[in-house]
PDB file of C-alpha atoms in Angstrom:
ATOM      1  CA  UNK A   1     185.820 118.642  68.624  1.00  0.00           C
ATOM      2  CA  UNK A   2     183.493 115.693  68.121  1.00  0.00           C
ATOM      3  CA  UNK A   3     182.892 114.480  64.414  1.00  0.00           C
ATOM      4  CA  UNK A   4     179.581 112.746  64.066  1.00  0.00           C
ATOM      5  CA  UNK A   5     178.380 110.597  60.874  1.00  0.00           C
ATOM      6  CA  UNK A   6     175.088 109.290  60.686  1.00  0.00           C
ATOM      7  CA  UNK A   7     175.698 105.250  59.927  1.00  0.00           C
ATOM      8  CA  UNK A   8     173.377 102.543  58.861  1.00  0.00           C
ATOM      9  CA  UNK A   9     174.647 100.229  61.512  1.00  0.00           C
ATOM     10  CA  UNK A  10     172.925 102.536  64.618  1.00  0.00           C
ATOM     11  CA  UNK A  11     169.138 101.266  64.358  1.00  0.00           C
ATOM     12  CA  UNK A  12     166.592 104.191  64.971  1.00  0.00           C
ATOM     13  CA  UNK A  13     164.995 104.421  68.330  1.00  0.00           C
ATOM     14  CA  UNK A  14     161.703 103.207  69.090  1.00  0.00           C
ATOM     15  CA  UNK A  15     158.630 104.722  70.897  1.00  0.00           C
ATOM     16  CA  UNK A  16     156.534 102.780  73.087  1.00  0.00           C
ATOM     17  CA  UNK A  17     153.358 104.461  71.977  1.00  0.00           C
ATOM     18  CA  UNK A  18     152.702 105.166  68.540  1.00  0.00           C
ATOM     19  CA  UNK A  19     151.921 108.800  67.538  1.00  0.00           C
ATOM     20  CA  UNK A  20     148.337 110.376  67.979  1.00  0.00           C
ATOM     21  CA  UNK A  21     145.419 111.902  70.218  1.00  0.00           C
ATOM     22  CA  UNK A  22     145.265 110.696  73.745  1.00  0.00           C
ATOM     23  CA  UNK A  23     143.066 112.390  76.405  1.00  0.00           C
ATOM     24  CA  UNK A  24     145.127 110.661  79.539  1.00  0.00           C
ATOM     25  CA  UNK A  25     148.647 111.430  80.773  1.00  0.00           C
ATOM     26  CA  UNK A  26     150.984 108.957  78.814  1.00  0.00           C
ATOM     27  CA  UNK A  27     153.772 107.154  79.610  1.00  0.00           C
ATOM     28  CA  UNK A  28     156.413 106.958  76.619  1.00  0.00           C
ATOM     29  CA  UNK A  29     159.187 104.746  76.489  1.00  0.00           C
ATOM     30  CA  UNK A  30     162.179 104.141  73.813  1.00  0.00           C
ATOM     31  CA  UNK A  31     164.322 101.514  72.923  1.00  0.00           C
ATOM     32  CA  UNK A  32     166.779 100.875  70.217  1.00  0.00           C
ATOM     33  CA  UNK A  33     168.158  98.157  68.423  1.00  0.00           C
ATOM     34  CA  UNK A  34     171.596  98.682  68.352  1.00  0.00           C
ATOM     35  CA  UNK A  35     173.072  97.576  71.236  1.00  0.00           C
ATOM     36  CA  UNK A  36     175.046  99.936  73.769  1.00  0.00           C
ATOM     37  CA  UNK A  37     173.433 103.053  71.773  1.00  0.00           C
ATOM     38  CA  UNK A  38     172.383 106.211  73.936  1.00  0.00           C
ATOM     39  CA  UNK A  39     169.492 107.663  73.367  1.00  0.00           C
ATOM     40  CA  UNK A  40     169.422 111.551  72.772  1.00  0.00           C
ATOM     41  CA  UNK A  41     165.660 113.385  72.815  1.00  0.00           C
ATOM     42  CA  UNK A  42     164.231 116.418  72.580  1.00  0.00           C
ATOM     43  CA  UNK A  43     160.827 118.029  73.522  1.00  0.00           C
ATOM     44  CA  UNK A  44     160.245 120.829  71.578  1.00  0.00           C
ATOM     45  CA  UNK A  45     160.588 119.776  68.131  1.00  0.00           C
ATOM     46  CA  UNK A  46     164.102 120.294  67.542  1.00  0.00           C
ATOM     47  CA  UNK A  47     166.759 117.741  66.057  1.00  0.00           C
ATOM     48  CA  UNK A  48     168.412 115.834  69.109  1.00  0.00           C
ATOM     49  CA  UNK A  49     172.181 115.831  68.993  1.00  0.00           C
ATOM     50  CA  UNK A  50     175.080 114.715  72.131  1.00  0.00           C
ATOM     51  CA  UNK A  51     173.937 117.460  73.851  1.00  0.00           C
ATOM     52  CA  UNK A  52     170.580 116.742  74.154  1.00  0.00           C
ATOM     53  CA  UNK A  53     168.601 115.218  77.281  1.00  0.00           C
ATOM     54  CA  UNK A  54     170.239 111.320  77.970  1.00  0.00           C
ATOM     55  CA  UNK A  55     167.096 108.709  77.976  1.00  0.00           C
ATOM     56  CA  UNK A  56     167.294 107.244  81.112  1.00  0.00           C
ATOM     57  CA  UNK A  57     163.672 106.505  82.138  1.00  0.00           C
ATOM     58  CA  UNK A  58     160.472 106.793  80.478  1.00  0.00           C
ATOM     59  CA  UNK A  59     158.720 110.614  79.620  1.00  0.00           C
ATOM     60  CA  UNK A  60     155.445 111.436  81.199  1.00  0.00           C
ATOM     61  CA  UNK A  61     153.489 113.449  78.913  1.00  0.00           C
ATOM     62  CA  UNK A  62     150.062 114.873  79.287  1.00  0.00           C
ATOM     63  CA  UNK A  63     150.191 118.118  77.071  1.00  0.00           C
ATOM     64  CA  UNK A  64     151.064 118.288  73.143  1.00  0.00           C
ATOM     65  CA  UNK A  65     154.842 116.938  72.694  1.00  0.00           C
ATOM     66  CA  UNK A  66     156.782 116.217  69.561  1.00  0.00           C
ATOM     67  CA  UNK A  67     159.535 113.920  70.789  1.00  0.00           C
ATOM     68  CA  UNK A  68     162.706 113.707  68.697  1.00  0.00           C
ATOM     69  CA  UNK A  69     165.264 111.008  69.264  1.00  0.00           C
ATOM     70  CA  UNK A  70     168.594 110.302  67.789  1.00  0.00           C
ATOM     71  CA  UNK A  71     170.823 107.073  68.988  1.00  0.00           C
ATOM     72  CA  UNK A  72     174.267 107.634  69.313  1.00  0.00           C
ATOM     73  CA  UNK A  73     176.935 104.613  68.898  1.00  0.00           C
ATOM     74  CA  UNK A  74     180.922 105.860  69.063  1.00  0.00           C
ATOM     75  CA  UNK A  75     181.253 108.377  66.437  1.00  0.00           C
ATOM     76  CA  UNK A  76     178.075 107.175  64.805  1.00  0.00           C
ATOM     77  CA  UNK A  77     174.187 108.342  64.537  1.00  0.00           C
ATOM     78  CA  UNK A  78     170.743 107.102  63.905  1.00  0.00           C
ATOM     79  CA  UNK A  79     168.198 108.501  61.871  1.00  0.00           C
ATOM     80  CA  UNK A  80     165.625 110.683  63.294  1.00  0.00           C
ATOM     81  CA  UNK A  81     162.702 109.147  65.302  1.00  0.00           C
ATOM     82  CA  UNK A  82     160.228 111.822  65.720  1.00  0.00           C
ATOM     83  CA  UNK A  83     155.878 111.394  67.087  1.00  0.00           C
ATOM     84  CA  UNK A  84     153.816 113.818  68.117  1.00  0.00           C
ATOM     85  CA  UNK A  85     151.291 113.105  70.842  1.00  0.00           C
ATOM     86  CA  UNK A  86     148.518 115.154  70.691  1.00  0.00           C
ATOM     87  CA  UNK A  87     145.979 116.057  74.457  1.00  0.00           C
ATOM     88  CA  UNK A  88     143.374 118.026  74.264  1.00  0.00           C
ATOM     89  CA  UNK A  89     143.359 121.891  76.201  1.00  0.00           C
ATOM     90  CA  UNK A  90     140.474 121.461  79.083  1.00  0.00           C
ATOM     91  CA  UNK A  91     138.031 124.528  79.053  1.00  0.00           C
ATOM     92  CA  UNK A  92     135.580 125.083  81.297  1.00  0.00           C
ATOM     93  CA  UNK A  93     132.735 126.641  79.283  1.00  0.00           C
ATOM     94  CA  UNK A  94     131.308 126.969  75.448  1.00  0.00           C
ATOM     95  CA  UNK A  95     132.302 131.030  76.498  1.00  0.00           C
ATOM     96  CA  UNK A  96     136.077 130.009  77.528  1.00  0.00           C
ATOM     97  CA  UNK A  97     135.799 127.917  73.673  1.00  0.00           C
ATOM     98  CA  UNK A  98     134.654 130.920  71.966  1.00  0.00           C
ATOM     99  CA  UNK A  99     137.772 132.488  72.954  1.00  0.00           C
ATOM    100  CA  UNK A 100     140.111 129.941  72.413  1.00  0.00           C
ATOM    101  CA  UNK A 101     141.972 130.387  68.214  1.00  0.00           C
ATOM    102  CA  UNK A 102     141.037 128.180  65.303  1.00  0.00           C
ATOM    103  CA  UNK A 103     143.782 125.683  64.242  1.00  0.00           C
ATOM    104  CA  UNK A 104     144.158 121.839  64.865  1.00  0.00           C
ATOM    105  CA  UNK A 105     144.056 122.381  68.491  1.00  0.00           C
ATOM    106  CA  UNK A 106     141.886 119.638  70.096  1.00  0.00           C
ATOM    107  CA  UNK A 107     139.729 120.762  72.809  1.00  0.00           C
ATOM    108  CA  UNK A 108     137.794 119.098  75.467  1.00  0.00           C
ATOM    109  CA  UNK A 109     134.818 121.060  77.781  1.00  0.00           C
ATOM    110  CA  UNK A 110     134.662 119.721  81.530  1.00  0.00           C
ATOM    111  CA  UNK A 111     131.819 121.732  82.303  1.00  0.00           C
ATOM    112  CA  UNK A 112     128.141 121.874  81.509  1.00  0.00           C
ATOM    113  CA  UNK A 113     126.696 121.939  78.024  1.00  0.00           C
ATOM    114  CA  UNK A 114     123.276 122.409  76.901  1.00  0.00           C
ATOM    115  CA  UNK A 115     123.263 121.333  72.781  1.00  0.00           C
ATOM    116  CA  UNK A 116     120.710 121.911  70.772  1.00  0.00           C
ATOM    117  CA  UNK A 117     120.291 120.593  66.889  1.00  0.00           C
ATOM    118  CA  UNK A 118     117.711 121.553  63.816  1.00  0.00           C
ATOM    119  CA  UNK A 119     117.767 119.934  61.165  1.00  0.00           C
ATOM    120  CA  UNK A 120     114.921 119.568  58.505  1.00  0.00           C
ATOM    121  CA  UNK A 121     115.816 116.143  56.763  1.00  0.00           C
ATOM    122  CA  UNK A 122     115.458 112.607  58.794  1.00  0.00           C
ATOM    123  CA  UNK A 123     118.697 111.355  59.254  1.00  0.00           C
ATOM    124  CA  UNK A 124     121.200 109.775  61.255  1.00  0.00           C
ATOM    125  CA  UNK A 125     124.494 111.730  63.346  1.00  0.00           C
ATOM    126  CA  UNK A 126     126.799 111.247  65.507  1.00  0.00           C
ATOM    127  CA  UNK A 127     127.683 112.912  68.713  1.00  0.00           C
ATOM    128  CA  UNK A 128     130.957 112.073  70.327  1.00  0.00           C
ATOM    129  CA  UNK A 129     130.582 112.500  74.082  1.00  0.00           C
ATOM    130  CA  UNK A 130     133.894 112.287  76.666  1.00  0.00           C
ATOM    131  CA  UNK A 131     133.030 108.729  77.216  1.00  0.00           C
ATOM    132  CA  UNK A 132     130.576 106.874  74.742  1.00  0.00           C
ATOM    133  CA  UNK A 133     128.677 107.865  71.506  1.00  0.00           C
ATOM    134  CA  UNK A 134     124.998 108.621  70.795  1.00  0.00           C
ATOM    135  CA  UNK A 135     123.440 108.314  67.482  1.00  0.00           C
ATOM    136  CA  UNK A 136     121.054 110.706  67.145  1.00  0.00           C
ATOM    137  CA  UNK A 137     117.607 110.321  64.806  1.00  0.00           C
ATOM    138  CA  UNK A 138     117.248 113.762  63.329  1.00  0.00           C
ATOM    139  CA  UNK A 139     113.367 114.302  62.393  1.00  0.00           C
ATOM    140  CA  UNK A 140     112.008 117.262  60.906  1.00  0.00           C
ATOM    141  CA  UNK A 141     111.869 118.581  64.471  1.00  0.00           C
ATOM    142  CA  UNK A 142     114.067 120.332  67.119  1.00  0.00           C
ATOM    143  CA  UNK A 143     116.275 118.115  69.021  1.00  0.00           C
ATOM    144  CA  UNK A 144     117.319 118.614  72.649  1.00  0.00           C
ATOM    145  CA  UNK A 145     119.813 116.975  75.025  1.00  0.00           C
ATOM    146  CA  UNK A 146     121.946 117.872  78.139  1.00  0.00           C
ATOM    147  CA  UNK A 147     125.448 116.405  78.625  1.00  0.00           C
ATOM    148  CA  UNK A 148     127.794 116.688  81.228  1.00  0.00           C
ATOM    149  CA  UNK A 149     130.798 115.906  79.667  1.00  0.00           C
ATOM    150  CA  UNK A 150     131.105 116.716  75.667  1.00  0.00           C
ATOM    151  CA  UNK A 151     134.325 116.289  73.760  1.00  0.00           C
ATOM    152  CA  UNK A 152     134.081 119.448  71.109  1.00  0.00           C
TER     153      UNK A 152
END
């Protein structure tokens, strides 16, 4: 039987992205401080221990992750490194959204969508689109665009 302690000595391991949205696959590395320390990860959000995955090369991701990682050093531990990297679920279709649950899940259409806006004060907003922003000028009018790529 193996008797780990965590220590103060055995640095935390490092990600090579920070934490956050990302709409391309991702390549994640780690590193830690403490020399000769093996890195011990997990991908589905539970602590890492010795019997966890080895880090030996970096981690691909292009779907939601929470990466844990632990250093190990002798009989010694880290503290917890943890990040969540968050890519959106493709749909094809406002339909295929409609059916999709309410939460913090970000999605992203990669079909056709045909948007339409009333609004009865002049103002400014915002669209986000896949790849750039238009600012809209709301009048007291019906406003109209087609996009082939929206980010919802």
């Amino acid at each position: 039987v193996s008797v780990y302690k965590m220590a103060t000595n055995v640095a935390t391991p490092t990600f090579s992205l920070p934490q956050g949205r990302y709409y391309t696959t991702q390549t994640i590395s780690m590193d830690c401080a403490t020399e000769n320390a093996a890195i011990y990860y997990t991908l589905d959000g539970t602590t890492p221990d010795v019997n966890a995955t080895l880090y030996t090369e970096p981690l691909t991701l292009n779907t939601t992750t929470t990466v844990k990682a632990v250093a190990f050093l002798n009989d010694e531990y880290s503290a917890v490194a943890m990040a969540t990297y968050t890519f959106p679920v493709f749909i094809n279709d406002i339909a295929e959204l409609r059916q999709q649950t309410t939460g913090n899940t970000l999605y992203a259409l990669t079909g056709n969508a045909f948007v339409t806006f009333t609004h009865t004060d002049s103002c400014f907003r915002y669209l986000s689109l896949f790849i750039s922003i238009i600012c809209i000028i709301f009048l007291p009018v019906l406003a109209t665009f087609y996009s082939a790529k929206v980010m919802i």
